[in-house]
Each structure stands twice: as C-alpha cells, then as structure tokens.
Tab-separated table of C-alpha atoms in Angstrom:
chain	number	residue	atom	x	y	z
D	871	MET	CA	127.360	114.886	90.912
D	872	LYS	CA	124.996	112.156	92.186
D	873	LYS	CA	122.727	112.990	95.102
D	874	LEU	CA	123.498	111.334	98.461
D	875	ALA	CA	120.957	109.580	100.683
D	876	VAL	CA	121.555	108.345	104.214
D	877	ILE	CA	119.264	105.476	104.862
D	878	ALA	CA	118.521	104.392	108.432
D	879	ILE	CA	117.238	100.769	108.773
D	880	GLY	CA	115.477	100.152	112.156
D	881	GLY	CA	116.783	97.175	114.245
D	882	ASN	CA	113.273	95.828	114.661
D	883	SER	CA	112.702	96.000	110.901
D	884	LEU	CA	115.524	93.501	110.515
D	885	ILE	CA	113.416	90.978	112.371
D	886	ARG	CA	110.193	89.886	110.724
D	887	ASP	CA	108.472	88.782	113.933
D	888	GLN	CA	108.916	86.822	117.138
D	889	HIS	CA	108.880	83.586	115.174
D	890	HIS	CA	111.821	84.700	112.971
D	891	LEU	CA	114.611	85.521	115.397
D	892	LYS	CA	117.488	83.462	114.010
D	893	VAL	CA	120.475	84.909	112.300
D	894	GLU	CA	119.343	83.178	109.096
D	895	ASP	CA	115.965	84.791	109.373
D	896	GLN	CA	117.490	88.252	109.793
D	897	TYR	CA	119.627	87.696	106.616
D	898	ARG	CA	116.551	86.798	104.601
D	899	GLN	CA	114.920	89.991	105.809
D	900	ILE	CA	117.971	92.024	104.899
D	901	THR	CA	118.170	90.580	101.390
D	902	LYS	CA	114.619	91.886	100.832
D	903	THR	CA	115.494	95.375	102.187
D	904	VAL	CA	118.739	95.689	100.177
D	905	LYS	CA	116.822	95.065	96.928
D	906	HIS	CA	114.917	98.278	97.544
D	907	ILE	CA	118.163	100.144	98.499
D	908	VAL	CA	119.814	99.004	95.237
D	909	GLU	CA	116.738	100.435	93.326
D	910	ILE	CA	117.636	103.776	94.899
D	911	ILE	CA	121.157	103.398	93.682
D	912	GLU	CA	119.810	102.559	90.138
D	913	ALA	CA	117.704	105.816	90.442
D	914	GLY	CA	121.033	107.827	90.636
D	915	TYR	CA	121.741	108.126	94.363
D	916	GLU	CA	124.904	107.365	96.370
D	917	VAL	CA	123.804	105.681	99.567
D	918	VAL	CA	125.126	105.435	103.183
D	919	ILE	CA	123.375	102.906	105.313
D	920	THR	CA	122.914	102.966	109.057
D	921	HIS	CA	121.084	100.374	111.071
D	922	GLY	CA	119.482	99.856	114.530
D	923	ASN	CA	120.540	97.071	116.837
D	924	GLY	CA	118.222	97.125	119.888
D	925	PRO	CA	116.961	93.494	119.687
D	926	GLN	CA	120.302	92.158	118.608
D	927	VAL	CA	122.203	93.785	121.509
D	928	GLY	CA	119.524	92.344	123.764
D	929	PHE	CA	120.362	88.883	122.436
D	930	VAL	CA	124.116	89.334	123.004
D	931	LEU	CA	123.517	90.679	126.520
D	932	ARG	CA	121.165	87.721	127.290
D	933	ARG	CA	123.843	85.201	126.197
D	934	SER	CA	126.277	87.008	128.394
D	935	GLU	CA	123.952	86.963	131.354
D	936	ILE	CA	123.248	83.230	130.939
D	937	ALA	CA	126.992	82.542	130.798
D	938	TYR	CA	127.360	84.638	133.968
D	939	GLU	CA	124.523	82.801	135.833
D	940	HIS	CA	125.560	79.300	134.904
D	941	GLU	CA	129.272	79.310	134.389
D	942	GLY	CA	130.451	82.451	136.172
D	943	LEU	CA	131.889	83.985	132.922
D	944	HIS	CA	132.410	87.774	132.771
D	945	PHE	CA	129.724	90.071	131.326
D	946	VAL	CA	130.357	91.456	127.846
D	947	PRO	CA	130.581	95.299	128.207
D	948	LEU	CA	127.770	97.222	126.524
D	949	GLN	CA	130.034	99.081	124.166
D	950	SER	CA	131.462	95.617	123.035
D	951	CYS	CA	127.970	94.444	122.440
D	952	VAL	CA	127.383	97.440	120.207
D	953	ALA	CA	130.702	96.665	118.391
D	954	ASN	CA	129.743	92.952	117.979
D	955	THR	CA	126.360	93.809	116.427
D	956	GLN	CA	127.937	96.497	114.126
D	957	GLY	CA	130.195	93.839	112.669
D	958	ALA	CA	127.605	91.074	112.504
D	959	ILE	CA	124.694	93.135	111.099
D	960	GLY	CA	127.124	95.157	108.931
D	961	TYR	CA	128.522	91.873	107.409
D	962	GLN	CA	125.028	90.728	106.524
D	963	ILE	CA	124.065	94.014	104.891
D	964	GLN	CA	127.426	94.181	103.102
D	965	GLN	CA	127.217	90.680	101.714
D	966	ALA	CA	123.547	90.959	100.636
D	967	LEU	CA	124.166	94.404	99.046
D	968	CYS	CA	127.266	93.244	97.151
D	969	ASN	CA	125.323	90.194	95.925
D	970	GLU	CA	122.393	92.290	94.752
D	971	LEU	CA	124.759	94.899	93.024
D	972	LYS	CA	126.613	92.036	91.245
D	973	LYS	CA	123.258	90.477	90.212
D	974	ARG	CA	122.185	93.777	88.562
D	975	SER	CA	125.701	94.275	86.970
D	976	LEU	CA	126.375	97.429	88.905
D	977	ALA	CA	130.005	98.253	89.394
D	978	LYS	CA	129.876	99.171	93.005
D	979	LYS	CA	131.078	97.593	96.256
D	980	ALA	CA	129.832	97.811	99.870
D	981	VAL	CA	131.995	98.231	103.004
D	982	THR	CA	131.227	98.245	106.702
D	983	ILE	CA	133.008	100.648	109.058
D	984	VAL	CA	133.001	99.797	112.770
D	985	THR	CA	132.092	103.301	113.923
D	986	GLN	CA	132.899	105.045	117.199
D	987	VAL	CA	130.769	108.028	118.191
D	988	LYS	CA	131.901	110.625	120.756
D	989	VAL	CA	129.636	111.633	123.506
D	990	SER	CA	130.119	114.171	126.317
D	991	LYS	CA	131.084	112.977	129.788
D	992	ASP	CA	128.949	115.746	131.042
D	993	ASP	CA	125.910	114.693	129.111
D	994	PRO	CA	122.914	114.829	131.651
D	995	GLY	CA	121.875	111.356	130.586
D	996	PHE	CA	124.783	109.886	132.656
D	997	ASP	CA	123.350	111.444	135.832
D	998	HIS	CA	119.903	110.063	135.195
D	999	PRO	CA	120.172	106.870	133.093
D	1000	THR	CA	116.732	105.710	131.846
D	1001	LYS	CA	117.333	103.231	129.008
D	1002	PRO	CA	116.505	99.658	130.226
D	1003	ILE	CA	118.685	96.904	128.856
D	1004	GLY	CA	119.163	93.158	129.533
D	1005	THR	CA	117.212	90.718	131.653
D	1006	PHE	CA	115.065	91.011	134.736
D	1007	TYR	CA	116.618	89.831	138.108
D	1008	ASP	CA	114.920	88.901	141.339
D	1009	ASP	CA	115.872	90.659	144.628
D	1010	ARG	CA	118.652	88.141	145.457
D	1011	LYS	CA	120.228	88.053	142.093
D	1012	ALA	CA	120.059	91.771	141.718
D	1013	GLU	CA	122.130	92.169	144.930
D	1014	THR	CA	124.718	89.772	143.607
D	1015	VAL	CA	124.893	91.681	140.315
D	1016	LYS	CA	125.229	95.038	142.087
D	1017	LYS	CA	128.159	93.736	144.172
D	1018	ASP	CA	129.883	92.387	141.065
D	1019	HIS	CA	129.175	95.635	139.143
D	1020	PRO	CA	128.944	98.506	141.657
D	1021	ASP	CA	128.861	101.055	138.789
D	1022	TRP	CA	125.604	99.654	137.359
D	1023	LYS	CA	122.313	101.291	138.180
D	1024	MET	CA	119.492	98.737	138.790
D	1025	VAL	CA	115.895	99.857	139.060
D	1026	SER	CA	112.729	98.029	139.832
D	1027	ASP	CA	110.700	97.583	136.561
D	1028	ALA	CA	106.950	97.428	136.960
D	1029	GLY	CA	107.016	94.600	139.515
D	1030	ARG	CA	108.805	92.218	137.160
D	1031	GLY	CA	112.096	92.476	138.923
D	1032	TYR	CA	115.209	94.619	138.749
D	1033	ARG	CA	116.821	95.669	135.521
D	1034	ARG	CA	119.876	97.552	134.561
D	1035	VAL	CA	119.426	101.055	133.069
D	1036	VAL	CA	121.989	103.017	131.123
D	1037	ALA	CA	122.386	106.485	129.726
D	1038	SER	CA	121.319	107.474	126.155
D	1039	PRO	CA	123.642	110.485	125.486
D	1040	GLU	CA	123.535	112.667	122.431
D	1041	PRO	CA	126.074	112.002	119.734
D	1042	VAL	CA	128.664	114.709	119.420
D	1043	GLU	CA	131.162	113.570	116.779
D	1044	ILE	CA	131.656	110.501	114.465
D	1045	VAL	CA	135.255	109.494	115.020
D	1046	GLU	CA	135.690	107.631	111.597
D	1047	MET	CA	134.076	110.536	109.630
D	1048	GLU	CA	137.063	111.156	107.431
D	1049	MET	CA	137.250	107.530	106.415
D	1050	ILE	CA	133.492	107.337	105.702
D	1051	GLN	CA	133.644	110.556	103.505
D	1052	SER	CA	136.657	109.143	101.585
D	1053	LEU	CA	134.876	105.905	100.833
D	1054	VAL	CA	131.678	107.632	99.689
D	1055	GLU	CA	133.762	109.849	97.404
D	1056	ASN	CA	135.413	106.697	95.981
D	1057	ASP	CA	132.005	105.268	94.949
D	1058	PHE	CA	131.590	102.680	97.861
D	1059	CYS	CA	128.256	101.981	99.402
D	1060	VAL	CA	129.118	102.515	103.157
D	1061	ILE	CA	127.462	100.878	106.152
D	1062	ALA	CA	128.293	102.922	109.262
D	1063	ALA	CA	127.239	104.129	112.698
D	1064	GLY	CA	125.392	100.864	113.324
D	1065	GLY	CA	123.231	100.986	116.489
D	1066	GLY	CA	124.034	104.661	116.886
D	1067	GLY	CA	127.697	103.990	116.991
D	1068	ILE	CA	129.953	102.659	119.781
D	1069	PRO	CA	129.798	105.336	122.471
D	1070	VAL	CA	133.218	106.734	123.549
D	1071	VAL	CA	134.352	109.592	125.567
D	1072	GLU	CA	137.573	111.644	125.010
D	1073	ASN	CA	140.013	111.834	128.012
D	1074	SER	CA	142.103	114.808	128.935
D	1075	ASP	CA	145.123	113.393	127.000
D	1076	GLY	CA	143.013	112.970	123.833
D	1077	SER	CA	142.648	109.171	124.137
D	1078	LEU	CA	139.308	107.600	123.529
D	1079	GLU	CA	137.536	105.243	125.920
D	1080	GLY	CA	134.444	103.166	125.418
D	1081	ILE	CA	131.553	103.737	127.858
D	1082	GLY	CA	128.453	101.749	128.682
D	1083	ALA	CA	125.627	103.631	127.048
D	1084	VAL	CA	123.188	103.525	124.131
D	1085	ILE	CA	123.250	106.172	121.392
D	1086	ASP	CA	119.927	106.730	119.544
D	1087	LYS	CA	120.352	105.343	116.011
D	1088	ASP	CA	118.255	108.091	114.440
D	1089	PHE	CA	120.262	110.956	116.058
D	1090	ALA	CA	123.555	109.329	115.016
D	1091	SER	CA	122.158	108.967	111.409
D	1092	ALA	CA	121.055	112.633	111.481
D	1093	LEU	CA	124.587	113.657	112.583
D	1094	LEU	CA	126.102	111.482	109.861
D	1095	ALA	CA	123.861	112.967	107.241
D	1096	VAL	CA	124.723	116.554	108.205
D	1097	ASN	CA	128.480	115.857	108.128
D	1098	LEU	CA	128.175	114.239	104.697
D	1099	LYS	CA	126.000	117.133	103.533
D	1100	ALA	CA	123.462	114.473	102.381
D	1101	ASP	CA	120.584	115.563	100.131
D	1102	LEU	CA	118.228	113.225	101.839
D	1103	LEU	CA	117.732	111.399	105.167
D	1104	VAL	CA	115.498	108.364	105.004
D	1105	ILE	CA	114.370	106.672	108.222
D	1106	SER	CA	112.774	103.244	107.542
D	1107	THR	CA	110.444	101.898	110.266
D	1108	GLY	CA	107.382	99.674	110.729
D	1109	VAL	CA	104.729	102.115	109.205
D	1110	ASP	CA	104.356	103.659	105.720
D	1111	ARG	CA	103.679	107.121	106.978
D	1112	VAL	CA	103.854	109.237	110.166
D	1113	CYS	CA	100.423	109.728	111.762
D	1114	ILE	CA	98.941	112.387	114.020
D	1115	ASN	CA	96.225	111.381	116.445
D	1116	PHE	CA	97.583	107.854	116.163
D	1117	GLY	CA	95.178	105.115	117.249
D	1118	LYS	CA	92.206	107.480	117.540
D	1119	GLU	CA	89.138	107.816	115.362
D	1120	ASN	CA	90.592	111.023	113.846
D	1121	GLU	CA	93.946	109.430	113.027
D	1122	LYS	CA	95.556	111.061	109.948
D	1123	ALA	CA	98.507	109.886	107.924
D	1124	LEU	CA	100.895	112.655	106.841
D	1125	SER	CA	102.221	112.748	103.228
D	1126	ASN	CA	103.964	116.119	102.929
D	1127	ILE	CA	104.684	118.478	105.744
D	1128	THR	CA	107.113	121.331	106.431
D	1129	LEU	CA	109.568	121.720	109.269
D	1130	ARG	CA	107.248	124.182	110.941
D	1131	GLU	CA	104.350	121.780	110.700
D	1132	ALA	CA	106.460	118.989	112.128
D	1133	LYS	CA	107.433	121.194	115.066
D	1134	LYS	CA	103.819	122.049	115.698
D	1135	TYR	CA	102.762	118.402	115.880
D	1136	LEU	CA	105.714	117.644	118.094
D	1137	LYS	CA	104.692	120.330	120.504
D	1138	GLU	CA	101.100	119.059	120.530
D	1139	GLY	CA	102.310	115.646	121.705
D	1140	HIS	CA	101.441	113.536	118.650
D	1141	PHE	CA	104.623	111.439	118.716
D	1142	GLU	CA	105.196	108.714	121.280
D	1143	ALA	CA	108.493	108.491	123.207
D	1144	GLY	CA	110.431	105.302	122.212
D	1145	SER	CA	108.661	105.120	118.884
D	1146	MET	CA	108.088	107.987	116.436
D	1147	LEU	CA	109.305	110.786	118.774
D	1148	PRO	CA	113.060	110.298	118.414
D	1149	LYS	CA	112.721	109.908	114.651
D	1150	ILE	CA	110.952	113.205	114.344
D	1151	GLN	CA	113.367	114.860	116.664
D	1152	ALA	CA	116.350	113.601	114.652
D	1153	ILE	CA	114.819	114.703	111.358
D	1154	LEU	CA	114.107	118.272	112.872
D	1155	TRP	CA	117.756	118.469	113.966
D	1156	PHE	CA	118.916	117.383	110.429
D	1157	LEU	CA	116.749	120.058	108.733
D	1158	GLU	CA	117.762	122.745	111.162
D	1159	ASN	CA	121.439	121.951	110.601
D	1160	GLY	CA	121.698	122.089	106.780
D	1161	GLY	CA	119.533	119.135	105.720
D	1162	LYS	CA	116.942	119.741	102.831
D	1163	LYS	CA	114.538	116.783	103.087
D	1164	ALA	CA	113.783	113.644	105.034
D	1165	ILE	CA	111.420	110.711	104.508
D	1166	VAL	CA	109.812	108.195	106.911
D	1167	THR	CA	108.528	104.973	105.438
D	1168	LYS	CA	108.630	101.166	105.470
D	1169	PRO	CA	111.754	99.370	104.171
D	1170	ASP	CA	109.968	97.743	101.307
D	1171	HIS	CA	108.539	101.123	100.191
D	1172	LEU	CA	111.945	102.897	99.816
D	1173	LYS	CA	111.957	103.277	96.142
D	1174	GLN	CA	108.368	104.396	95.875
D	1175	ALA	CA	109.067	106.942	98.655
D	1176	ILE	CA	112.088	108.376	96.904
D	1177	VAL	CA	109.941	109.154	93.832
D	1178	GLY	CA	107.212	110.657	95.994
D	1179	LYS	CA	104.626	107.887	95.789
D	1180	CYS	CA	104.473	107.031	99.443
D	1181	GLY	CA	105.981	107.771	102.859
D	1182	THR	CA	106.003	111.021	104.935
D	1183	HIS	CA	108.144	113.708	103.366
D	1184	ILE	CA	109.314	116.498	105.653
D	1185	ILE	CA	110.985	119.563	103.897
D	1186	LYS	CA	112.726	122.526	105.335
C-alpha cells in the first residue's frame, strides 16, 4: 500500500509578494507548487492537500466592507468567507493539479471537498477572541459597525483605529471525514479543510451551525492527518528550515530533530506566535497522537524534502 502524505500549503505562500495579489497571479504560483506535489505522487505517495486562506479571506472581507460603506450592502459572514475561499482556492489547486497529472500521463484525478470542522461552543477562545480580521475603523465608523453588529467585538489596534477580533478555537472533528477517506481510498488527490475548515458548532438537536471564527490551518491539517493515519505531515511555509535563535548571531537551522528536542525548543521560546509557533504545536500534536514524521520546508523544496535533502524533519 502506498504511503500517505498530508501537505499543508500556507495561504501566504500562494501569494508571491505584494505586487502579485491578483487571482491570476495566485494561480501561476499554484501551478508552480503543484509541480512539486506531483513529483511526490510520482515518488509513490498518495497525497491530501490542505491550504491556508488568511490573505484571501482578508480580500473577501474588505470587498464586503467597501460594499457596506458605500452601498449599504450586508456583510458577508466570516464562515461564508472561509467557504468562499475554500471553493475558489480549491478550484485553482484542483485545476492545476489535474492539468499537471494529465501532462505527466498519470491516471489520477483531483477533487475539492468544501469542509466543515466542528469546534466546541465552550472553547475558551470564544470568551477572549484575539484574532484580528478585516479593516480598521475610526471612532465614528466603529460605533456604527457595533450598532449594526452588537455581537462583534471591536478593539483598538495600536492607535490605527478599531478592528474586529474573532476567536480561534481548536478543531474537534472534521465533518466530511468519511467522504475524504473514501475518496483517498479510491485513488483521488483530495483538497480539503482549506483555511482550517469552515467552523461549525453542534446544537443540542444534532444540527450544525456556522460560527464566526478562524481555525488554525496547521492544527486542522494535523487533525486530518491523524484521522487518515497519514505516514507524513508536511507543512510548507516561507523558509526552508525551522531555526532556533532566529534573527540572532547564533541562529541555527534545524535539519533533523526528535519530538523531545522540539518540545525543548518550544519551552525555551524559540518559536514566534503567529509564525512558526502554531506549526510546531500542530506537529507535536500530530506526533503525540499517532503520527510518525513531519517536515517543514518551502513549497518548491517539497520533493527534495521528502527524500531527505532539505527541510526540517521531526520524528517521534
């Protein structure tokens, strides 16, 4: 049986730089990344792909805010923004992947699953939301927004105005897990849990309800990898290797470390919140819950990392 790799593509890695923000620019970047993913398939792996969506959700929210400010149109709920970006980014990855597979005469197809992820209503993140999203508002506009959306929490952000903050709860269950598993078993390349998944809560009657929150993409990817019993979790990011003492004279890139060593570096505070910290935390959770190996590297180094030539390899 082939080995299974869950590959998480960062939302920022889909955007080359601030001068290449268009949808067409993103697709060109995706076509480069999927070439390396297909090389992993050629090396004998089944792959499941997840992706970030931070910048893309920001774009959807900004369009919604402009429409609200100038035309009085309703805001797009955050959970719908996540669903929108899952479909849009998934479509691009799916198309690019199918084209590359066909080009290499590989008899595989890709499919995107719009994925809901359950979170707990009692998650402490809902009591103390900290994840900033959307645009900045001055005092007057912030008061208007709060009247229109009394359930939103607005905070002052470093003197730049007021900004909405939302919870980032832990993923508990992937709703479409059975479908994803079936597709993998039937030889499909699956794109799932984009942006960490659409956050939903379960009501007392068993029904699901979308909720305005942001699930960390790396934690959702780790949960997906554990459920699939994946042999490998790969998190692609903007650097080739994880570093300790980052930005200092004694900076050191890590090639091969154990779970114990990773925990030690985490405790010593080597990983920055909002950057490498959630990636390492997600990897530790994966390894502690049945995972065997994880890799952190750049998107264009995926194949080399799989064969051990680059990237940071963390083993149990």
